XYZ file of C-alpha atoms in Angstrom:
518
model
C 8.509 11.755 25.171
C 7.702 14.673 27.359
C 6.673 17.612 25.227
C 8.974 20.256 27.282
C 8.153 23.318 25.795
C 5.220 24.195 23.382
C 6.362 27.445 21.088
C 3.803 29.098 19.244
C 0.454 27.367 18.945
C -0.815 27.141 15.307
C -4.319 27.230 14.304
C -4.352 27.989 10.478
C -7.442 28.281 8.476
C -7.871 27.045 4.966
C -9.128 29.215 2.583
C -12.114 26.925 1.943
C -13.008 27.857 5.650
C -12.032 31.120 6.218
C -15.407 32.695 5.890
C -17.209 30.345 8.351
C -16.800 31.667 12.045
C -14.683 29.455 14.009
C -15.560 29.037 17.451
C -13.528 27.620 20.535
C -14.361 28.119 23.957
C -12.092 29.564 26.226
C -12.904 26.212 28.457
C -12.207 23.703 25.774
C -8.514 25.780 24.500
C -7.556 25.155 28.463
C -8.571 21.422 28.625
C -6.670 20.644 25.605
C -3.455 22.676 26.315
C -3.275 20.993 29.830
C -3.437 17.702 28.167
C -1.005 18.744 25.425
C 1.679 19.214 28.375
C 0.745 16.053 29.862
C 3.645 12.980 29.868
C 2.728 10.591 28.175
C 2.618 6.569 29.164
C 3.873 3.938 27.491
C 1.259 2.357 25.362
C -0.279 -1.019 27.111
C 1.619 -3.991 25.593
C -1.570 -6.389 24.905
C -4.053 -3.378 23.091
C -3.412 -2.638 19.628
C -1.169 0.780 18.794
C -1.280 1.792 22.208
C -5.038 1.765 22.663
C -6.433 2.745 26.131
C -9.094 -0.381 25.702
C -12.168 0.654 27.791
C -11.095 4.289 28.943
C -14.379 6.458 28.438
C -12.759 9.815 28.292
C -10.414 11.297 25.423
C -6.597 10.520 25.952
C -3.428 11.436 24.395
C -2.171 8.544 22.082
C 1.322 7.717 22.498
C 4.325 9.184 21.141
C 6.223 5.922 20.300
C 5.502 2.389 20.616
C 8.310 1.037 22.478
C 10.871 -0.577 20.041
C 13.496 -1.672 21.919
C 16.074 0.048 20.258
C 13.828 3.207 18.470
C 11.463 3.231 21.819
C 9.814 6.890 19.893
C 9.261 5.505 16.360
C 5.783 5.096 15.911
C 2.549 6.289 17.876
C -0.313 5.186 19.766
C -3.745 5.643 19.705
C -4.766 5.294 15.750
C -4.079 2.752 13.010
C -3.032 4.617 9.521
C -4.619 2.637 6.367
C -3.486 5.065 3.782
C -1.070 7.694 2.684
C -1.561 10.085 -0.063
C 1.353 12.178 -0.401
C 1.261 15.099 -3.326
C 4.912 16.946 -4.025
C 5.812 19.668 -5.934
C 9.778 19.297 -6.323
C 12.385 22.282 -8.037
C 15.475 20.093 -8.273
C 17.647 23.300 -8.834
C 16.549 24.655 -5.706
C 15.693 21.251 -3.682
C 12.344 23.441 -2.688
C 9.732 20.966 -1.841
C 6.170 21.884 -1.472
C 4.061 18.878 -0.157
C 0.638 18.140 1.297
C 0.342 14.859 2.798
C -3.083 13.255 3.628
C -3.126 10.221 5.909
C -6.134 8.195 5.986
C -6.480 6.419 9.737
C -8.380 4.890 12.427
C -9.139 5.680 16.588
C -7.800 2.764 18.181
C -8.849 4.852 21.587
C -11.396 7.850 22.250
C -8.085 10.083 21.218
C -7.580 13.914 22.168
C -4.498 14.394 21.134
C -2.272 11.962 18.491
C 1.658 12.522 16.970
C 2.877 11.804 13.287
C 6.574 10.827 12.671
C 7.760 13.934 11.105
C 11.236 15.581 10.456
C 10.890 17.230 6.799
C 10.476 21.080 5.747
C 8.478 23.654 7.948
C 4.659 22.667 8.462
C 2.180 25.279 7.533
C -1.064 23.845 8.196
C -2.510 20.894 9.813
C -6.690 20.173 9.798
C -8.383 16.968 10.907
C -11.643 15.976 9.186
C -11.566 19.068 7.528
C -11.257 21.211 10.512
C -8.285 23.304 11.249
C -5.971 21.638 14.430
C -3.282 22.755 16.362
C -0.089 21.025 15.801
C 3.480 21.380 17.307
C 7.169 19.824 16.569
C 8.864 18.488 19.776
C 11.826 16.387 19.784
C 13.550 15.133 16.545
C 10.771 13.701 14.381
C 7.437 14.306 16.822
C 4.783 16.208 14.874
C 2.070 16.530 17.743
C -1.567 16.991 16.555
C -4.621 18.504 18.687
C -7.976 18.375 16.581
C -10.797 20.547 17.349
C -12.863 17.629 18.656
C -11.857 14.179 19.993
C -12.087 10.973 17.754
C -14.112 8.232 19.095
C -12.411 5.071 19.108
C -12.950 3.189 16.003
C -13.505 6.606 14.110
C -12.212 6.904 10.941
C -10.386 10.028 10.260
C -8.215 11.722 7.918
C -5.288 14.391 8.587
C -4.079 16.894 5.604
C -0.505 18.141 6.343
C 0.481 21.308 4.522
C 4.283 22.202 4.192
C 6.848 23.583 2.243
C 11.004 24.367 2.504
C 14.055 23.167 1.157
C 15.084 19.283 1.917
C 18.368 19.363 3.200
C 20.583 16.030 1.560
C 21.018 13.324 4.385
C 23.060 11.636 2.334
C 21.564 8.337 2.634
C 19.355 8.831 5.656
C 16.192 9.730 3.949
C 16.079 12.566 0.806
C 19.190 12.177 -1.093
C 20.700 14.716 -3.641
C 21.959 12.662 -6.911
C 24.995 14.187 -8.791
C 22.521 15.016 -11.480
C 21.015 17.312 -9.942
C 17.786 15.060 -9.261
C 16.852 12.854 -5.383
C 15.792 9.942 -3.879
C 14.602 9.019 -0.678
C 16.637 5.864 0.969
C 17.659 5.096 4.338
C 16.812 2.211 6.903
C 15.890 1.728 9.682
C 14.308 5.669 9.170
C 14.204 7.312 5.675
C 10.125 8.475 5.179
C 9.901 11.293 7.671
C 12.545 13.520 5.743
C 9.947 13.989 3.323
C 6.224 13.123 4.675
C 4.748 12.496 8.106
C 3.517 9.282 8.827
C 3.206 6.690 11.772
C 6.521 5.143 11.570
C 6.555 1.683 12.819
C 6.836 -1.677 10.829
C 3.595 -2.429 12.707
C 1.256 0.027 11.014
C 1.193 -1.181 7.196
C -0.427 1.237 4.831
C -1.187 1.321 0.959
C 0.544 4.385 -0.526
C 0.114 6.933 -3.074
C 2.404 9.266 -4.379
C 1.575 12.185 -7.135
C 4.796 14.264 -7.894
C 4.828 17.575 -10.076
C 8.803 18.106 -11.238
C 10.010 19.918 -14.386
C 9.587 18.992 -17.943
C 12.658 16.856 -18.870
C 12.532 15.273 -15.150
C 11.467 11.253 -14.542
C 9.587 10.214 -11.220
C 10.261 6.429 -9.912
C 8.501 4.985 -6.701
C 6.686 2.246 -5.431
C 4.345 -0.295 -6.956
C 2.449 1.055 -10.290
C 2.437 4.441 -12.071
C -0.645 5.003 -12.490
C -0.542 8.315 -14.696
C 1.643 10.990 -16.151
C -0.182 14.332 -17.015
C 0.686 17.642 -17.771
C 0.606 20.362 -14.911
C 0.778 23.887 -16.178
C 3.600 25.345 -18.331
C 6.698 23.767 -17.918
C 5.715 20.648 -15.557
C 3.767 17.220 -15.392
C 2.448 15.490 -12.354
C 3.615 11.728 -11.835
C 1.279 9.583 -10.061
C 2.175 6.238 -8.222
C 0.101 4.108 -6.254
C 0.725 0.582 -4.174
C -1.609 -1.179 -3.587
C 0.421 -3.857 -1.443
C 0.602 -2.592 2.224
C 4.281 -1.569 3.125
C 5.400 0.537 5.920
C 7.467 3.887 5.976
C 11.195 2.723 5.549
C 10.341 1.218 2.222
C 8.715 3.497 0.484
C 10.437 5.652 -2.435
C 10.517 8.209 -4.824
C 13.211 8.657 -7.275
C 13.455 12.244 -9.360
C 15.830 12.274 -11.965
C 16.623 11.867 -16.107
C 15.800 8.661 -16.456
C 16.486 6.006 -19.174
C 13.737 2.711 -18.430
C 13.576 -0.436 -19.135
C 10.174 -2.342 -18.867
C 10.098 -6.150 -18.428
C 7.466 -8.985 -17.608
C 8.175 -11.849 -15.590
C 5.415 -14.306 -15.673
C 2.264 -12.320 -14.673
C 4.237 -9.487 -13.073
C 5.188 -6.277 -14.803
C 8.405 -5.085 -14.595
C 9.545 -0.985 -14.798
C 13.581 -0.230 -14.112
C 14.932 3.488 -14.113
C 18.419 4.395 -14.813
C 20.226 7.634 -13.832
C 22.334 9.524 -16.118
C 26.050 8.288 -15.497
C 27.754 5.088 -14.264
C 24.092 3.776 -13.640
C 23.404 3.567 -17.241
C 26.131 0.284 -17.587
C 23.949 -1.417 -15.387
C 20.972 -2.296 -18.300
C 22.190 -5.626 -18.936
C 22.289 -6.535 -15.454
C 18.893 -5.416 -14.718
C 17.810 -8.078 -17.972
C 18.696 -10.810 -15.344
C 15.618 -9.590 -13.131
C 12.735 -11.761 -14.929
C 15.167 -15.185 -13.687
C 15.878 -13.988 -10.537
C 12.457 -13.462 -9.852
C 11.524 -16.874 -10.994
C 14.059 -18.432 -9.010
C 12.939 -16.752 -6.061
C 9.600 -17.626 -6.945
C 10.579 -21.421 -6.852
C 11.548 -20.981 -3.231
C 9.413 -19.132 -1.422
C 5.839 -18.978 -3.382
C 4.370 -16.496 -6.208
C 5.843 -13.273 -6.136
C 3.958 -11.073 -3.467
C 3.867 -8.044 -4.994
C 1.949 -6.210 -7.707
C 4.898 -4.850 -9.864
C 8.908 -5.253 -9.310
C 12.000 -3.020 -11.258
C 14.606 -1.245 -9.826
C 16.281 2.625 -9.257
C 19.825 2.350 -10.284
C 21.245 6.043 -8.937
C 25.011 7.423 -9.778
C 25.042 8.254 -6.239
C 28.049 7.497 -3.932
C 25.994 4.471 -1.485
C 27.298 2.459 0.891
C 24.268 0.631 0.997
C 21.363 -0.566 -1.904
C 17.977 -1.319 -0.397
C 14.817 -3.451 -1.062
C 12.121 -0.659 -1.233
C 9.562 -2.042 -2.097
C 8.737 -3.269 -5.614
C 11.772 -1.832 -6.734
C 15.113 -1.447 -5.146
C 17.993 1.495 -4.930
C 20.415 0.228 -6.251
C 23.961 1.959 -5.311
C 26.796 2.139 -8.827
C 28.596 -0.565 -6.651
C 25.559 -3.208 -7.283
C 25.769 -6.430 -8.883
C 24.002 -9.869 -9.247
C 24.584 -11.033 -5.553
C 22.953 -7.688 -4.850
C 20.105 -7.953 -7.512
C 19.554 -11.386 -5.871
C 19.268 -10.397 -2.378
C 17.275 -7.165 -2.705
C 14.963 -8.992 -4.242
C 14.267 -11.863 -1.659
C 13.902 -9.149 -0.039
C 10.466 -8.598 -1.471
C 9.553 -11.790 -0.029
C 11.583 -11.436 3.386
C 11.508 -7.848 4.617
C 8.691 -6.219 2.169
C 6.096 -8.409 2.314
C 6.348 -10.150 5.649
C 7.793 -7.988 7.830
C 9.398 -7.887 11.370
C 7.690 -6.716 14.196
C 10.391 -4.892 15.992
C 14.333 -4.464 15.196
C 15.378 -7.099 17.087
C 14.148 -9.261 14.477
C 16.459 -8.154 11.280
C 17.681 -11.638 11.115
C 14.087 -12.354 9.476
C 14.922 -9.764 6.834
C 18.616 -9.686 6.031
C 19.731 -13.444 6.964
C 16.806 -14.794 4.546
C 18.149 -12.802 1.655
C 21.668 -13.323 2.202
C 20.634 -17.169 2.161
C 18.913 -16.483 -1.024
C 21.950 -14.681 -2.018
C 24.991 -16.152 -1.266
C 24.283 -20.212 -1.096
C 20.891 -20.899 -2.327
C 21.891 -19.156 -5.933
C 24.763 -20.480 -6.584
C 24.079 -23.658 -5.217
C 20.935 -23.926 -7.735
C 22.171 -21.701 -10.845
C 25.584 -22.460 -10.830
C 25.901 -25.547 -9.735
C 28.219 -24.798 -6.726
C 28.657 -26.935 -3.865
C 26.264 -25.744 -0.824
C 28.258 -27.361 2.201
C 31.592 -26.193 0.759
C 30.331 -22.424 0.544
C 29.308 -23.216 3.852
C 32.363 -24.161 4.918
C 35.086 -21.439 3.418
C 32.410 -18.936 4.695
C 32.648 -20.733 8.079
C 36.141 -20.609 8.481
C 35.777 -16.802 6.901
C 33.352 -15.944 10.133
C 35.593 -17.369 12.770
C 38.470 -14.807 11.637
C 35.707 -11.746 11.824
C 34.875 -12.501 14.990
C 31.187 -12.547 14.249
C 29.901 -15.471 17.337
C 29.619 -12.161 19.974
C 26.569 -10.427 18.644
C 23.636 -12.559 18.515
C 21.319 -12.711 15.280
C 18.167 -12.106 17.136
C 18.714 -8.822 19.389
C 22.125 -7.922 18.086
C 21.475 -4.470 19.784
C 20.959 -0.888 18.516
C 23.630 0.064 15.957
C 24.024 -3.606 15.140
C 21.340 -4.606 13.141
C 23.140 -4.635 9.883
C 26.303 -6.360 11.029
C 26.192 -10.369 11.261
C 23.180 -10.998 9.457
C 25.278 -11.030 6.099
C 27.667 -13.680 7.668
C 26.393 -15.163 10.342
C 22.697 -15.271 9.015
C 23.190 -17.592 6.075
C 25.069 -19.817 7.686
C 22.682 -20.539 10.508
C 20.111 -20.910 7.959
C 22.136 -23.695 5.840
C 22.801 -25.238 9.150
C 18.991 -25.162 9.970
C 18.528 -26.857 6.980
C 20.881 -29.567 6.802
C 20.181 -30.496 10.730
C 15.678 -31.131 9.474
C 16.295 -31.907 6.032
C 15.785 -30.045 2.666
C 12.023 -31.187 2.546
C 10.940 -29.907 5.647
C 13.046 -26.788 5.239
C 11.999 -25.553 2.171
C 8.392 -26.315 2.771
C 8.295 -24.982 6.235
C 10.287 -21.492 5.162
C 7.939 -21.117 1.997
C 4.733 -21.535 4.321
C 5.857 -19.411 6.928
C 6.074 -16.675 4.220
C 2.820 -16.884 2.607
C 1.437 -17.276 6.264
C 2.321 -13.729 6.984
C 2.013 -12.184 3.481
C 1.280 -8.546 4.170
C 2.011 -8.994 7.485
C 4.483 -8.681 10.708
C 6.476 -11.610 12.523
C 9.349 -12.390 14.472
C 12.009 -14.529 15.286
C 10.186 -16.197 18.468
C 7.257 -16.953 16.014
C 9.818 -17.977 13.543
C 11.290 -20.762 15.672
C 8.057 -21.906 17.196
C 6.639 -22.193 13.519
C 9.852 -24.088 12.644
C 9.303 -26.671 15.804
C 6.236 -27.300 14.890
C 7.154 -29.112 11.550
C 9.967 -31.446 13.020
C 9.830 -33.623 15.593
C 14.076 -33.087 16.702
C 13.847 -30.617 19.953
C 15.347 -27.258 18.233
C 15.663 -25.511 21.250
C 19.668 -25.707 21.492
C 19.991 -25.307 18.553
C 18.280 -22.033 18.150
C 19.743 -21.130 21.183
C 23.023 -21.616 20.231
C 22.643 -19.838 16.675
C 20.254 -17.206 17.425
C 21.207 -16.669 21.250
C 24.409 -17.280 21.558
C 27.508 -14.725 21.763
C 30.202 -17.308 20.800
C 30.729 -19.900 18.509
C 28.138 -23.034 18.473
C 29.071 -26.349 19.469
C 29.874 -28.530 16.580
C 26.864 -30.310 16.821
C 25.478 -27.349 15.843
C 28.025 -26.446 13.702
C 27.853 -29.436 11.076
C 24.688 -31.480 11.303
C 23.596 -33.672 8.748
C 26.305 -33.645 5.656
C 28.106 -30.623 7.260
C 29.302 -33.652 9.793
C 31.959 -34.601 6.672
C 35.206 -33.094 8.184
C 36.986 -34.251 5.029
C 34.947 -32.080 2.695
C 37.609 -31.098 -0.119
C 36.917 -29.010 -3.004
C 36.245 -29.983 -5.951
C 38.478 -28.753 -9.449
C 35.266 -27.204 -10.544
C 35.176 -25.060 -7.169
C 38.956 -23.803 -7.259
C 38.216 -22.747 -10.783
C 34.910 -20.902 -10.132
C 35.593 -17.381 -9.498
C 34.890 -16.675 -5.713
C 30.826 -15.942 -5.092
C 30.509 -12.599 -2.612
C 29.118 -13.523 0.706
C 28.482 -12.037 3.738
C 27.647 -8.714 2.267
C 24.531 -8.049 2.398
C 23.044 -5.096 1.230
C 26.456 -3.095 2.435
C 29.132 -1.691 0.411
């Protein structure tokens, strides 16, 4: 974006500096305000982040990286590696006092950078130690001048100072709980309520997290607590780290009076937090999480993640979601939902899409997982016949006119629960179990810890059958109306006299098609 209007310029000093001189020339304040007025172009499309490959003299990095439908989120010209993020949280009050450091790396000779940023007023921002100037422009743009350029493929590190009240979003980022505690939740944005970061699936990061709260208060977040001390009278500082990369929408933390429950499956510890109320029912429903896990596991490879658990909030949700290692779960949550957030460990958390057209990776894997794969396997239920009422099911939603891959902004959470799974159990049944479930479980420990998309998706998929996919995937992924039958009902779909069987009318109906969604 254009930065219109620059307010105030801020240039604090931190105590530990503030009896060394400080000394910028009148020349170098002029240079660096002209550029911080400058538009900005859009970052090249074949150098990493946005990187001005070759350019010999400081640049601006980018202020988004051109998602087609969240062009902003995101920014050029540096590659984050880590995020340390220290809170000091009054729930009575909702006053947060944080300091976020972000560890990174010049991906261009970079004068000027932004951090995705929309929480409580910044006090102080220094780069490498050094005091910088820093300005908010637009809704989440925290724009950063350090004192001196960083040379591309400098590494460099960025201490954020700030403090306020956190206003509730209500399930777009910090989230008051009827307890009195928070959580952070929200997708596609939900991190920049609460620290800045570079906000883009594409920029993975390992994550830390060290929260001071009350005496009597419980902290829950991502991967492995690593520590729980005491912090003066009255508090105690809860530390978290992952170790797993994972990117901004997924991370967590969780503030409340908690009840746990810790649990092992196979090699992988387990850590579940419950929040006073309704949540509490849901113990014995969590138990299931060790076989869920290990069915998962049977699909798609060893579980990709150092720890797993879940939040289970009393808060009024429409939605529960797979932050990583261990799911929100909304009072509404059951096993279909258990099931699905946590393919979504495989499908979502550890690989991950490259932009937002690609959701169908994410949400139509999990709701495959979900709603046939699980019953089919557990239960015993018939695969094609779920197909089949959930086919019929579709056609009355009128689901065929938004495609799966580039459903459009405001759509991404729509047919992926309904369409999704079906064009997966159609996938399958037109190449065959064998080459199905191979090819799916290899394409996810190809990009473990990594990005992908739906064009890489299909190409990988070709690539293991020798039947030309391409209408096929056109027709499912593509198309904005219903497939041809071909499509429709290959392989032992093609039985237009499928009945069900006594077993099936008696079976109490499985949920499908929704998702993560209330």
């Amino acid at each position: 974006m254009r930065i219109h209007q620059w307010r105030e310029t801020h240039v604090p000093v931190p105590a530990a500096l503030r009896s060394r001189p400080v000394a910028v020339s009148a020349l170098a304040l002029a240079l660096s305000l002209t550029a911080g007025v400058a538009a900005v172009a859009a970052p090249p499309p074949d150098t990493p982040n946005g990187s001005a490959a070759g350019a010999a003299d400081p640049t601006p990095g980018s202020d988004g990286l051109g998602d087609p439908y969240y062009p902003k989120d995101g920014n050029g010209g540096y590659d984050a590696t880590h995020y340390d993020v220290a809170i000091d949280y009054n729930p009575p009050t909702h006053n947060l006092k944080g300091k976020a450091t972000i560890t990174a790396k010049a991906t261009q000779n970079l004068s000027r950078f932004n951090l995705d940023y929309a929480g409580p007023a910044v006090g102080s921002v220094a780069v490498n130690g050094q005091p910088a100037r820093f300005q908010k422009s637009g809704e989440h743009e925290l724009v950063v001048t350090p004192a001196a350029a960083l040379p591309l493929g400098q590494p460099f590190t960025v201490v954020v100072d700030y403090a306020g009240t956190v206003p509730d979003t209500k399930g777009n980022g910090w989230t008051y709980s009827p307890s009195g505690g928070a959580f952070a939740a929200g997708e596609p944005h939900s991190a920049t309520t609460w620290y800045p970061l570079n906000d883009t699936p594409l920029d993975k990061v390992t994550f830390t997290v060290k929260a001071t709260v009350p005496t009597g208060w419980d902290v829950a977040s991502n991967g492995v607590r690593a520590s729980d001390v005491p912090a003066g009278t009255g508090k105690h500082t809860v530390t978290w780290e992952a170790k797993d990369p994972i990117i901004g929408y997924l991370t967590t933390i969780a503030i409340d009076k908690f009840t746990r429950l810790t649990q092992q499956a196979g090699n992988t510890p387990l850590e579940s937090f419950f929040a006073p109320g309704g949540a509490q029912q849901k113990r014995e429903l969590e138990k299931k999480l060790p076989g869920v896990i290990a069915f998962a596991e049977q699909l798609y490879g060893p579980y990709p993640l150092e720890s797993g658990g879940g939040i289970y909030v009393d808060t009024n949700l429409q939605f529960s979601l797979e932050t990583q290692t261990r799911p929100i779960y909304a009072p509404w949550t059951d096993l279909n939902t258990v099931i699905h957030e946590n393919a979504h460990q495989w499908w979502g958390d550890s690989v991950s899409i490259k932009d937002w057209r690609d959701i169908c990776l994410n949400e139509c894997f999990a709701s495959y997982t979900a709603d046939i794969l699980y019953p089919e396997r557990v239960q015993g239920r018939n695969a094609d016949q779920l197909y089949r009422r959930a086919l019929a099911s579709a056609d009355q939603q009128g689901v065929w006119s938004t495609p799966l891959y580039d459903p459009g902004k405001g759509k991404e959470f729509t047919t992926v629960y309904s369409r999704g799974p079906l064009f997966l159990h159609a996938l399958r049944r037109n190449i065959g179990d064998d080459v199905f479930l191979t090819a799916v479980r290899d394409f996810a420990q190809k990009h473990k810890n990594g990005n992908t998309s739906i064009p890489e998706f299909r190409q990988f998929i070709q690539s293991r059958t020798t039947k030309k996919l391409d209408g096929f995937f056109d027709a499912w992924l593509n198309g904005r109306k219903r497939p041809a039958s071909e499509y429709l009902y290959p392989g032992s779909l093609n039985n237009q006299n499928m009945q069900g069987s006594p077993d099936e009318r008696d079976i109490e109906p499985w949920p499908f098609g929704r998702g993560d969604r209330k």
